[in-house]
């Protein structure tokens, strides 16, 4: 066990995740090239732009190795754009947008229209053992049609799914790292 958390560092809010992980005492490493994957035993795919991160995953030859490692059981957590990249199905995606397509769920991109483009909300995530978390939604997706093996971890008051887990795979449509919320990072470290 190396106990090093990788943060995919092709685009997006990489340093915010590292700050929280380091606050929790975890060793971190930025992942930019396939060789970086040898050094880690779990990986966070941060928010950013899923179409751009997807293209860069292909360009840097990271897409297939990450898929392979996660199928072998490496814990993988995608926040926002990262979650879109992990979902097997993408609604309102760009045609041909490359994704990892690992989790049995649909991610609907930019699901909150213009008015609610970005907002901070208090949500309940019972699995992480804290009553409410204050988290940021930034042009966030929503999740739909979870498969049988998928546990829904959090919904909005109207029932929309915003966090889910399937074995070693965790997705959140929101950013806990932006509001400095540590509970989901702690939970991810326990997977
Ligand atoms: N809307 C972005 C996308 O489709 C995701 C936004 C984010 O990661 N904060 O990839």
Short mmCIF file of N, CA and C and ligand atoms in Angstrom, two decimals:
data_model
loop_
_atom_site.label_atom_id
_atom_site.label_comp_id
_atom_site.label_asym_id
_atom_site.label_seq_id
_atom_site.Cartn_x
_atom_site.Cartn_y
_atom_site.Cartn_z
N UNK A 1 0.83 -1.20 0.00
CA UNK A 1 0.00 0.00 0.00
C UNK A 1 0.87 1.25 0.00
N UNK A 2 0.67 2.10 -1.01
CA UNK A 2 1.47 3.32 -1.09
C UNK A 2 0.81 4.45 -0.33
N UNK A 3 -0.54 4.38 -0.29
CA UNK A 3 -1.30 5.44 0.37
C UNK A 3 -1.04 6.83 -0.18
N UNK A 4 -1.02 6.93 -1.49
CA UNK A 4 -0.86 8.23 -2.13
C UNK A 4 -2.11 8.47 -2.98
N UNK A 5 -2.69 9.66 -2.80
CA UNK A 5 -3.89 10.00 -3.56
C UNK A 5 -3.47 10.80 -4.79
N UNK A 6 -3.80 10.31 -5.94
CA UNK A 6 -3.52 11.04 -7.17
C UNK A 6 -4.64 12.02 -7.46
N UNK A 7 -4.27 13.19 -7.99
CA UNK A 7 -5.28 14.13 -8.48
C UNK A 7 -4.94 14.39 -9.94
N UNK A 8 -5.87 14.03 -10.82
CA UNK A 8 -5.65 14.23 -12.24
C UNK A 8 -5.45 15.72 -12.50
N UNK A 9 -4.31 16.08 -13.11
CA UNK A 9 -3.95 17.50 -13.19
C UNK A 9 -3.80 17.93 -14.65
N UNK A 10 -4.79 17.63 -15.46
CA UNK A 10 -4.76 18.07 -16.86
C UNK A 10 -5.44 19.41 -17.01
N UNK A 11 -6.48 19.63 -16.21
CA UNK A 11 -7.26 20.88 -16.24
C UNK A 11 -8.17 20.86 -15.03
N UNK A 12 -8.58 22.04 -14.54
CA UNK A 12 -9.58 22.06 -13.48
C UNK A 12 -9.02 22.39 -12.12
N UNK A 13 -9.85 22.19 -11.08
CA UNK A 13 -9.50 22.67 -9.74
C UNK A 13 -8.71 21.61 -8.94
N UNK A 14 -7.45 21.48 -9.36
CA UNK A 14 -6.55 20.46 -8.82
C UNK A 14 -6.06 20.85 -7.43
N UNK A 15 -5.61 22.09 -7.28
CA UNK A 15 -4.96 22.46 -6.03
C UNK A 15 -5.95 22.47 -4.86
N UNK A 16 -7.22 22.81 -5.14
CA UNK A 16 -8.22 22.82 -4.06
C UNK A 16 -8.37 21.43 -3.45
N UNK A 17 -8.35 20.40 -4.30
CA UNK A 17 -8.42 19.03 -3.77
C UNK A 17 -7.18 18.70 -2.95
N UNK A 18 -6.02 19.10 -3.46
CA UNK A 18 -4.77 18.75 -2.75
C UNK A 18 -4.72 19.42 -1.38
N UNK A 19 -5.20 20.65 -1.30
CA UNK A 19 -5.20 21.36 -0.02
C UNK A 19 -6.01 20.58 1.02
N UNK A 20 -7.20 20.12 0.61
CA UNK A 20 -8.06 19.39 1.56
C UNK A 20 -7.41 18.06 1.94
N UNK A 21 -6.89 17.34 0.96
CA UNK A 21 -6.28 16.04 1.24
C UNK A 21 -5.11 16.19 2.19
N UNK A 22 -4.31 17.24 1.96
CA UNK A 22 -3.14 17.43 2.81
C UNK A 22 -3.56 17.85 4.21
N UNK A 23 -4.65 18.60 4.29
CA UNK A 23 -5.19 18.96 5.60
C UNK A 23 -5.60 17.69 6.36
N UNK A 24 -6.02 16.67 5.62
CA UNK A 24 -6.44 15.41 6.24
C UNK A 24 -5.24 14.47 6.47
N UNK A 25 -4.04 14.94 6.11
CA UNK A 25 -2.84 14.14 6.36
C UNK A 25 -2.53 13.13 5.27
N UNK A 26 -3.19 13.25 4.11
CA UNK A 26 -2.94 12.29 3.02
C UNK A 26 -1.82 12.81 2.11
N UNK A 27 -0.99 11.89 1.64
CA UNK A 27 0.02 12.25 0.65
C UNK A 27 -0.66 12.34 -0.71
N UNK A 28 -0.28 13.33 -1.52
CA UNK A 28 -0.93 13.51 -2.82
C UNK A 28 0.10 13.57 -3.93
N UNK A 29 -0.37 13.33 -5.13
CA UNK A 29 0.50 13.44 -6.29
C UNK A 29 -0.33 13.86 -7.49
N UNK A 30 0.18 14.81 -8.26
CA UNK A 30 -0.53 15.21 -9.47
C UNK A 30 -0.26 14.19 -10.56
N UNK A 31 -1.32 13.83 -11.27
CA UNK A 31 -1.18 12.83 -12.33
C UNK A 31 -1.33 13.54 -13.67
N UNK A 32 -0.26 13.50 -14.45
CA UNK A 32 -0.28 14.11 -15.79
C UNK A 32 0.07 13.11 -16.88
N UNK A 33 0.85 12.10 -16.49
CA UNK A 33 1.35 11.12 -17.47
C UNK A 33 1.09 9.72 -16.94
N UNK A 34 1.04 8.72 -17.85
CA UNK A 34 0.79 7.35 -17.40
C UNK A 34 1.76 6.90 -16.30
N UNK A 35 3.00 7.36 -16.35
CA UNK A 35 3.97 6.91 -15.33
C UNK A 35 3.57 7.37 -13.92
N UNK A 36 2.83 8.45 -13.82
CA UNK A 36 2.41 8.94 -12.50
C UNK A 36 1.44 7.96 -11.83
N UNK A 37 0.75 7.16 -12.64
CA UNK A 37 -0.25 6.24 -12.08
C UNK A 37 0.39 5.14 -11.23
N UNK A 38 1.67 4.89 -11.48
CA UNK A 38 2.36 3.83 -10.74
C UNK A 38 2.50 4.23 -9.27
N UNK A 39 2.50 5.53 -9.02
CA UNK A 39 2.80 6.04 -7.68
C UNK A 39 1.57 6.18 -6.79
N UNK A 40 0.39 5.92 -7.33
CA UNK A 40 -0.81 6.24 -6.54
C UNK A 40 -1.66 5.00 -6.29
N UNK A 41 -2.54 5.09 -5.29
CA UNK A 41 -3.48 3.97 -5.14
C UNK A 41 -4.93 4.39 -5.11
N UNK A 42 -5.20 5.67 -5.33
CA UNK A 42 -6.56 6.13 -5.61
C UNK A 42 -6.46 7.43 -6.39
N UNK A 43 -7.54 7.81 -7.07
CA UNK A 43 -7.43 8.96 -7.98
C UNK A 43 -8.69 9.81 -7.95
N UNK A 44 -8.49 11.13 -7.90
CA UNK A 44 -9.59 12.08 -8.01
C UNK A 44 -9.54 12.74 -9.40
N UNK A 45 -10.68 12.78 -10.06
CA UNK A 45 -10.78 13.53 -11.32
C UNK A 45 -11.56 14.80 -11.00
N UNK A 46 -10.90 15.95 -11.04
CA UNK A 46 -11.53 17.18 -10.56
C UNK A 46 -12.54 17.75 -11.55
N UNK A 47 -13.18 18.84 -11.12
CA UNK A 47 -14.07 19.58 -12.00
C UNK A 47 -13.26 20.40 -12.98
N UNK A 48 -13.94 20.84 -14.00
CA UNK A 48 -13.30 21.62 -15.07
C UNK A 48 -14.25 21.55 -16.24
N UNK A 49 -13.76 21.17 -17.37
CA UNK A 49 -14.61 21.02 -18.55
C UNK A 49 -14.44 19.58 -19.06
N UNK A 50 -15.53 18.81 -18.98
CA UNK A 50 -15.39 17.37 -19.29
C UNK A 50 -14.93 17.11 -20.71
N UNK A 51 -15.33 17.99 -21.65
CA UNK A 51 -14.92 17.75 -23.04
C UNK A 51 -13.40 17.94 -23.17
N UNK A 52 -12.88 18.96 -22.49
CA UNK A 52 -11.44 19.23 -22.55
C UNK A 52 -10.64 18.14 -21.83
N UNK A 53 -11.09 17.80 -20.61
CA UNK A 53 -10.35 16.79 -19.84
C UNK A 53 -10.37 15.46 -20.61
N UNK A 54 -11.52 15.13 -21.23
CA UNK A 54 -11.62 13.90 -22.00
C UNK A 54 -10.62 13.85 -23.15
N UNK A 55 -10.53 14.98 -23.87
CA UNK A 55 -9.58 15.05 -24.99
C UNK A 55 -8.15 14.88 -24.50
N UNK A 56 -7.84 15.54 -23.37
CA UNK A 56 -6.48 15.47 -22.85
C UNK A 56 -6.17 14.06 -22.32
N UNK A 57 -7.19 13.38 -21.77
CA UNK A 57 -6.98 11.99 -21.32
C UNK A 57 -6.55 11.11 -22.49
N UNK A 58 -7.14 11.36 -23.64
CA UNK A 58 -6.77 10.58 -24.83
C UNK A 58 -5.37 10.99 -25.28
N UNK A 59 -5.14 12.29 -25.35
CA UNK A 59 -3.86 12.81 -25.86
C UNK A 59 -2.67 12.34 -25.02
N UNK A 60 -2.85 12.31 -23.69
CA UNK A 60 -1.74 11.91 -22.81
C UNK A 60 -1.76 10.41 -22.51
N UNK A 61 -2.58 9.69 -23.25
CA UNK A 61 -2.65 8.22 -23.11
C UNK A 61 -2.94 7.77 -21.67
N UNK A 62 -3.88 8.50 -21.06
CA UNK A 62 -4.27 8.15 -19.68
C UNK A 62 -5.62 7.44 -19.63
N UNK A 63 -6.42 7.57 -20.68
CA UNK A 63 -7.79 7.07 -20.63
C UNK A 63 -7.84 5.56 -20.36
N UNK A 64 -7.14 4.80 -21.16
CA UNK A 64 -7.19 3.34 -21.02
C UNK A 64 -6.54 2.86 -19.72
N UNK A 65 -5.35 3.38 -19.35
CA UNK A 65 -4.74 2.94 -18.08
C UNK A 65 -5.62 3.24 -16.85
N UNK A 66 -6.29 4.40 -16.84
CA UNK A 66 -7.15 4.72 -15.69
C UNK A 66 -8.35 3.77 -15.66
N UNK A 67 -8.90 3.50 -16.84
CA UNK A 67 -10.02 2.54 -16.92
C UNK A 67 -9.60 1.18 -16.37
N UNK A 68 -8.42 0.75 -16.80
CA UNK A 68 -7.93 -0.58 -16.39
C UNK A 68 -7.75 -0.63 -14.87
N UNK A 69 -7.09 0.39 -14.32
CA UNK A 69 -6.84 0.39 -12.86
C UNK A 69 -8.15 0.41 -12.08
N UNK A 70 -9.11 1.19 -12.55
CA UNK A 70 -10.35 1.27 -11.78
C UNK A 70 -11.13 -0.03 -11.90
N UNK A 71 -11.02 -0.71 -13.04
CA UNK A 71 -11.69 -2.01 -13.15
C UNK A 71 -11.04 -3.05 -12.25
N UNK A 72 -9.75 -2.82 -11.92
CA UNK A 72 -9.07 -3.71 -10.97
C UNK A 72 -9.39 -3.35 -9.53
N UNK A 73 -10.13 -2.25 -9.33
CA UNK A 73 -10.57 -1.91 -7.98
C UNK A 73 -10.00 -0.63 -7.40
N UNK A 74 -9.18 0.11 -8.17
CA UNK A 74 -8.64 1.37 -7.62
C UNK A 74 -9.79 2.35 -7.37
N UNK A 75 -9.89 2.91 -6.15
CA UNK A 75 -10.93 3.90 -5.91
C UNK A 75 -10.76 5.14 -6.78
N UNK A 76 -11.86 5.58 -7.35
CA UNK A 76 -11.85 6.69 -8.28
C UNK A 76 -13.01 7.61 -7.91
N UNK A 77 -12.73 8.90 -7.80
CA UNK A 77 -13.79 9.86 -7.44
C UNK A 77 -13.79 10.99 -8.47
N UNK A 78 -14.93 11.21 -9.07
CA UNK A 78 -15.06 12.32 -10.00
C UNK A 78 -15.97 13.39 -9.45
N UNK A 79 -15.48 14.64 -9.41
CA UNK A 79 -16.34 15.77 -9.01
C UNK A 79 -16.73 16.52 -10.28
N UNK A 80 -18.02 16.73 -10.45
CA UNK A 80 -18.56 17.55 -11.53
C UNK A 80 -18.09 17.06 -12.91
N UNK A 81 -17.19 17.76 -13.59
CA UNK A 81 -16.73 17.26 -14.89
C UNK A 81 -16.15 15.85 -14.76
N UNK A 82 -15.47 15.59 -13.64
CA UNK A 82 -14.91 14.25 -13.40
C UNK A 82 -16.00 13.19 -13.34
N UNK A 83 -17.15 13.56 -12.76
CA UNK A 83 -18.28 12.63 -12.67
C UNK A 83 -18.85 12.35 -14.06
N UNK A 84 -18.90 13.39 -14.88
CA UNK A 84 -19.39 13.20 -16.26
C UNK A 84 -18.49 12.21 -16.99
N UNK A 85 -17.19 12.34 -16.75
CA UNK A 85 -16.23 11.44 -17.41
C UNK A 85 -16.37 10.00 -16.92
N UNK A 86 -16.86 9.82 -15.70
CA UNK A 86 -16.97 8.46 -15.15
C UNK A 86 -18.29 7.77 -15.49
N UNK A 87 -19.32 8.55 -15.84
CA UNK A 87 -20.63 7.95 -16.11
C UNK A 87 -20.60 7.17 -17.42
N UNK A 88 -21.33 6.05 -17.44
CA UNK A 88 -21.39 5.25 -18.68
C UNK A 88 -22.14 5.99 -19.78
N UNK A 89 -23.13 6.82 -19.37
CA UNK A 89 -23.92 7.53 -20.37
C UNK A 89 -23.89 9.02 -20.06
N UNK A 90 -23.76 9.83 -21.10
CA UNK A 90 -23.76 11.28 -20.93
C UNK A 90 -24.93 11.84 -21.73
N UNK A 91 -25.79 12.61 -21.05
CA UNK A 91 -26.88 13.29 -21.76
C UNK A 91 -26.46 14.74 -21.96
N UNK A 92 -26.83 15.30 -23.09
CA UNK A 92 -26.42 16.66 -23.46
C UNK A 92 -24.91 16.82 -23.53
N UNK A 93 -24.24 15.76 -23.92
CA UNK A 93 -22.79 15.82 -24.12
C UNK A 93 -22.48 16.29 -25.52
N UNK A 94 -21.19 16.50 -25.80
CA UNK A 94 -20.77 16.77 -27.18
C UNK A 94 -20.71 15.44 -27.91
N UNK A 95 -21.13 15.38 -29.16
CA UNK A 95 -21.04 14.12 -29.89
C UNK A 95 -19.59 13.63 -29.91
N UNK A 96 -19.40 12.38 -29.56
CA UNK A 96 -18.06 11.79 -29.62
C UNK A 96 -17.14 12.20 -28.48
N UNK A 97 -17.68 12.90 -27.49
CA UNK A 97 -16.86 13.34 -26.35
C UNK A 97 -16.23 12.13 -25.65
N UNK A 98 -14.88 12.03 -25.56
CA UNK A 98 -14.28 10.84 -24.94
C UNK A 98 -14.55 10.81 -23.43
N UNK A 99 -14.93 9.65 -22.92
CA UNK A 99 -15.14 9.51 -21.47
C UNK A 99 -14.60 8.16 -21.02
N UNK A 100 -14.49 8.00 -19.70
CA UNK A 100 -14.03 6.72 -19.14
C UNK A 100 -15.16 5.69 -19.13
N UNK A 101 -16.41 6.18 -19.05
CA UNK A 101 -17.60 5.31 -19.14
C UNK A 101 -17.52 4.11 -18.20
N UNK A 102 -17.42 4.37 -16.90
CA UNK A 102 -17.23 3.27 -15.94
C UNK A 102 -18.47 2.96 -15.11
N UNK A 103 -19.22 3.99 -14.76
CA UNK A 103 -20.27 3.78 -13.77
C UNK A 103 -21.64 3.70 -14.41
N UNK A 104 -22.44 2.79 -13.88
CA UNK A 104 -23.72 2.47 -14.47
C UNK A 104 -24.77 3.55 -14.14
N UNK A 105 -24.65 4.69 -14.78
CA UNK A 105 -25.51 5.84 -14.49
C UNK A 105 -25.41 6.83 -15.65
N UNK A 106 -26.39 7.73 -15.76
CA UNK A 106 -26.33 8.79 -16.78
C UNK A 106 -26.00 10.12 -16.12
N UNK A 107 -25.07 10.86 -16.68
CA UNK A 107 -24.79 12.22 -16.21
C UNK A 107 -25.38 13.19 -17.23
N UNK A 108 -26.26 14.06 -16.75
CA UNK A 108 -26.83 15.08 -17.64
C UNK A 108 -26.04 16.37 -17.44
N UNK A 109 -25.31 16.77 -18.47
CA UNK A 109 -24.42 17.95 -18.35
C UNK A 109 -25.23 19.24 -18.20
N UNK A 110 -24.64 20.17 -17.47
CA UNK A 110 -25.20 21.53 -17.34
C UNK A 110 -26.69 21.50 -17.06
N UNK A 111 -27.09 20.69 -16.08
CA UNK A 111 -28.50 20.39 -15.87
C UNK A 111 -29.27 21.51 -15.17
N UNK A 112 -28.57 22.55 -14.70
CA UNK A 112 -29.25 23.57 -13.89
C UNK A 112 -29.56 24.85 -14.64
N UNK A 113 -29.59 24.83 -15.96
CA UNK A 113 -29.99 26.02 -16.71
C UNK A 113 -29.21 27.26 -16.31
N UNK A 114 -29.60 28.40 -16.85
CA UNK A 114 -28.85 29.64 -16.64
C UNK A 114 -29.00 30.23 -15.24
N UNK A 115 -30.26 30.29 -14.78
CA UNK A 115 -30.53 30.97 -13.51
C UNK A 115 -29.72 30.39 -12.37
N UNK A 116 -29.65 29.06 -12.36
CA UNK A 116 -28.99 28.37 -11.25
C UNK A 116 -27.65 27.83 -11.68
N UNK A 117 -27.02 28.53 -12.60
CA UNK A 117 -25.74 28.12 -13.14
C UNK A 117 -24.79 27.66 -12.05
N UNK A 118 -24.63 28.50 -11.02
CA UNK A 118 -23.73 28.19 -9.92
C UNK A 118 -24.36 28.63 -8.61
N UNK A 119 -24.24 27.80 -7.59
CA UNK A 119 -24.81 28.14 -6.29
C UNK A 119 -24.19 27.27 -5.22
N UNK A 120 -24.30 27.72 -3.97
CA UNK A 120 -23.84 26.92 -2.84
C UNK A 120 -25.08 26.39 -2.14
N UNK A 121 -25.07 25.13 -1.77
CA UNK A 121 -26.24 24.55 -1.11
C UNK A 121 -25.79 23.67 0.05
N UNK A 122 -26.67 23.54 1.04
CA UNK A 122 -26.43 22.60 2.13
C UNK A 122 -27.15 21.31 1.79
N UNK A 123 -26.40 20.23 1.70
CA UNK A 123 -27.05 18.96 1.36
C UNK A 123 -26.71 17.89 2.40
N UNK A 124 -27.60 16.91 2.50
CA UNK A 124 -27.37 15.80 3.42
C UNK A 124 -26.73 14.65 2.65
N UNK A 125 -25.63 14.12 3.20
CA UNK A 125 -24.99 12.93 2.62
C UNK A 125 -24.81 11.94 3.75
N UNK A 126 -25.88 11.20 4.11
CA UNK A 126 -25.83 10.36 5.32
C UNK A 126 -24.63 9.41 5.35
N UNK A 127 -24.21 8.90 4.20
CA UNK A 127 -23.12 7.91 4.17
C UNK A 127 -21.81 8.47 4.72
N UNK A 128 -21.61 9.78 4.66
CA UNK A 128 -20.33 10.32 5.13
C UNK A 128 -20.39 10.72 6.60
N UNK A 129 -21.54 10.47 7.22
CA UNK A 129 -21.62 10.63 8.66
C UNK A 129 -21.59 12.07 9.15
N UNK A 130 -22.11 12.99 8.37
CA UNK A 130 -22.20 14.37 8.85
C UNK A 130 -23.55 14.90 8.42
N UNK A 131 -24.17 15.68 9.23
CA UNK A 131 -25.56 16.04 8.95
C UNK A 131 -25.74 16.77 7.63
N UNK A 132 -25.13 17.92 7.52
CA UNK A 132 -25.23 18.61 6.23
C UNK A 132 -23.86 19.13 5.81
N UNK A 133 -23.67 19.15 4.51
CA UNK A 133 -22.43 19.66 3.95
C UNK A 133 -22.76 20.87 3.10
N UNK A 134 -21.90 21.87 3.20
CA UNK A 134 -22.07 23.06 2.37
C UNK A 134 -21.18 22.87 1.14
N UNK A 135 -21.78 22.79 -0.03
CA UNK A 135 -21.01 22.46 -1.23
C UNK A 135 -21.40 23.37 -2.39
N UNK A 136 -20.50 23.47 -3.38
CA UNK A 136 -20.74 24.36 -4.52
C UNK A 136 -21.12 23.58 -5.77
N UNK A 137 -22.15 24.06 -6.44
CA UNK A 137 -22.55 23.51 -7.74
C UNK A 137 -22.14 24.53 -8.79
N UNK A 138 -21.33 24.13 -9.74
CA UNK A 138 -20.84 25.06 -10.76
C UNK A 138 -21.09 24.45 -12.14
N UNK A 139 -22.08 24.97 -12.82
CA UNK A 139 -22.51 24.38 -14.11
C UNK A 139 -22.51 22.85 -13.98
N UNK A 140 -23.20 22.42 -12.95
CA UNK A 140 -23.11 21.02 -12.52
C UNK A 140 -24.01 20.09 -13.32
N UNK A 141 -23.64 18.82 -13.37
CA UNK A 141 -24.54 17.83 -13.97
C UNK A 141 -25.49 17.27 -12.91
N UNK A 142 -26.50 16.55 -13.36
CA UNK A 142 -27.32 15.73 -12.47
C UNK A 142 -27.18 14.29 -12.93
N UNK A 143 -27.48 13.35 -12.03
CA UNK A 143 -27.36 11.94 -12.39
C UNK A 143 -28.74 11.31 -12.51
N UNK A 144 -28.87 10.43 -13.49
CA UNK A 144 -30.17 9.79 -13.77
C UNK A 144 -29.98 8.31 -14.04
N UNK A 145 -31.07 7.57 -13.89
CA UNK A 145 -31.09 6.13 -14.23
C UNK A 145 -29.96 5.32 -13.61
N UNK A 146 -29.79 5.40 -12.28
CA UNK A 146 -28.73 4.58 -11.68
C UNK A 146 -29.02 3.10 -11.87
N UNK A 147 -28.00 2.32 -12.18
CA UNK A 147 -28.15 0.87 -12.34
C UNK A 147 -28.31 0.19 -10.99
N UNK A 148 -28.53 -1.12 -11.05
CA UNK A 148 -28.81 -1.88 -9.83
C UNK A 148 -27.70 -1.80 -8.79
N UNK A 149 -26.44 -1.80 -9.24
CA UNK A 149 -25.32 -1.81 -8.29
C UNK A 149 -24.96 -0.44 -7.77
N UNK A 150 -25.75 0.58 -8.09
CA UNK A 150 -25.38 1.95 -7.72
C UNK A 150 -26.16 2.38 -6.48
N UNK A 151 -25.44 2.90 -5.49
CA UNK A 151 -26.09 3.47 -4.30
C UNK A 151 -26.17 4.98 -4.47
N UNK A 152 -27.35 5.51 -4.30
CA UNK A 152 -27.51 6.97 -4.33
C UNK A 152 -27.09 7.51 -2.96
N UNK A 153 -26.15 8.44 -2.92
CA UNK A 153 -25.64 8.96 -1.63
C UNK A 153 -26.27 10.30 -1.26
N UNK A 154 -26.72 11.05 -2.26
CA UNK A 154 -27.30 12.36 -1.93
C UNK A 154 -28.23 12.81 -3.04
N UNK A 155 -29.32 13.46 -2.61
CA UNK A 155 -30.25 14.05 -3.58
C UNK A 155 -30.56 15.49 -3.14
N UNK A 156 -31.05 16.27 -4.06
CA UNK A 156 -31.57 17.59 -3.73
C UNK A 156 -32.98 17.40 -3.18
N UNK A 157 -33.55 18.43 -2.54
CA UNK A 157 -34.90 18.28 -1.98
C UNK A 157 -35.93 17.78 -3.01
N UNK A 158 -35.75 18.07 -4.29
CA UNK A 158 -36.71 17.61 -5.31
C UNK A 158 -36.42 16.19 -5.80
N UNK A 159 -35.42 15.52 -5.20
CA UNK A 159 -35.14 14.13 -5.56
C UNK A 159 -34.04 13.95 -6.60
N UNK A 160 -33.56 15.03 -7.20
CA UNK A 160 -32.47 14.91 -8.18
C UNK A 160 -31.22 14.33 -7.52
N UNK A 161 -30.60 13.39 -8.21
CA UNK A 161 -29.42 12.71 -7.64
C UNK A 161 -28.16 13.54 -7.87
N UNK A 162 -27.41 13.78 -6.79
CA UNK A 162 -26.19 14.59 -6.92
C UNK A 162 -24.93 13.88 -6.41
N UNK A 163 -25.08 12.68 -5.82
CA UNK A 163 -23.90 11.90 -5.43
C UNK A 163 -24.28 10.43 -5.45
N UNK A 164 -23.35 9.59 -5.91
CA UNK A 164 -23.64 8.16 -6.00
C UNK A 164 -22.35 7.37 -5.92
N UNK A 165 -22.50 6.09 -5.59
CA UNK A 165 -21.33 5.23 -5.48
C UNK A 165 -21.65 3.85 -6.06
N UNK A 166 -20.70 3.30 -6.76
CA UNK A 166 -20.81 1.92 -7.23
C UNK A 166 -19.48 1.26 -6.91
N UNK A 167 -19.44 0.52 -5.80
CA UNK A 167 -18.19 -0.14 -5.38
C UNK A 167 -17.09 0.88 -5.17
N UNK A 168 -16.02 0.77 -5.96
CA UNK A 168 -14.86 1.66 -5.81
C UNK A 168 -15.04 2.99 -6.55
N UNK A 169 -16.22 3.20 -7.14
CA UNK A 169 -16.44 4.42 -7.93
C UNK A 169 -17.35 5.38 -7.20
N UNK A 170 -16.92 6.64 -7.08
CA UNK A 170 -17.70 7.66 -6.38
C UNK A 170 -17.86 8.86 -7.31
N UNK A 171 -19.09 9.38 -7.41
CA UNK A 171 -19.28 10.60 -8.20
C UNK A 171 -20.10 11.61 -7.40
N UNK A 172 -19.70 12.88 -7.53
CA UNK A 172 -20.49 13.96 -6.93
C UNK A 172 -20.64 15.05 -8.00
N UNK A 173 -21.85 15.59 -8.12
CA UNK A 173 -22.03 16.62 -9.14
C UNK A 173 -21.54 17.97 -8.63
N UNK A 174 -21.30 18.04 -7.32
CA UNK A 174 -20.89 19.30 -6.68
C UNK A 174 -19.41 19.25 -6.29
N UNK A 175 -18.95 20.41 -5.81
CA UNK A 175 -17.55 20.56 -5.38
C UNK A 175 -17.50 20.77 -3.87
N UNK A 176 -17.11 19.77 -3.08
CA UNK A 176 -16.91 20.05 -1.66
C UNK A 176 -15.59 20.78 -1.41
N UNK A 177 -14.65 20.64 -2.32
CA UNK A 177 -13.30 21.22 -2.12
C UNK A 177 -13.33 22.74 -2.20
N UNK A 178 -14.33 23.30 -2.85
CA UNK A 178 -14.36 24.75 -3.04
C UNK A 178 -14.86 25.46 -1.78
N UNK A 179 -15.76 24.80 -1.05
CA UNK A 179 -16.24 25.40 0.20
C UNK A 179 -15.40 24.93 1.39
N UNK A 180 -14.40 24.08 1.12
CA UNK A 180 -13.51 23.63 2.20
C UNK A 180 -14.10 22.50 3.04
N UNK A 181 -15.09 21.82 2.51
CA UNK A 181 -15.76 20.71 3.20
C UNK A 181 -14.87 19.46 3.10
N UNK A 182 -14.56 18.84 4.23
CA UNK A 182 -13.60 17.71 4.18
C UNK A 182 -14.26 16.33 4.23
N UNK A 183 -15.56 16.26 4.56
CA UNK A 183 -16.17 14.96 4.88
C UNK A 183 -16.14 13.97 3.71
N UNK A 184 -16.33 14.46 2.49
CA UNK A 184 -16.36 13.52 1.37
C UNK A 184 -14.95 13.04 1.03
N UNK A 185 -13.96 13.91 1.21
CA UNK A 185 -12.57 13.46 1.02
C UNK A 185 -12.23 12.37 2.03
N UNK A 186 -12.67 12.58 3.28
CA UNK A 186 -12.43 11.57 4.32
C UNK A 186 -13.08 10.25 3.92
N UNK A 187 -14.31 10.33 3.44
CA UNK A 187 -15.05 9.14 3.00
C UNK A 187 -14.31 8.46 1.85
N UNK A 188 -13.83 9.25 0.90
CA UNK A 188 -13.12 8.67 -0.25
C UNK A 188 -11.85 7.95 0.22
N UNK A 189 -11.17 8.53 1.20
CA UNK A 189 -9.94 7.90 1.70
C UNK A 189 -10.24 6.57 2.38
N UNK A 190 -11.50 6.37 2.82
CA UNK A 190 -11.85 5.12 3.50
C UNK A 190 -12.25 4.02 2.50
N UNK A 191 -12.40 4.34 1.23
CA UNK A 191 -12.85 3.32 0.25
C UNK A 191 -11.73 2.32 0.00
N1 LIG B 1 -20.20 21.92 -17.14
C1 LIG B 1 -18.93 21.27 -17.08
C2 LIG B 1 -18.86 20.10 -18.06
O1 LIG B 1 -19.79 19.80 -18.71
C3 LIG B 1 -18.62 20.78 -15.69
C4 LIG B 1 -18.45 21.95 -14.75
C5 LIG B 1 -17.57 21.67 -13.55
O2 LIG B 1 -16.80 20.71 -13.52
N2 LIG B 1 -17.65 22.53 -12.56
O3 LIG B 1 -17.86 19.46 -18.13
#
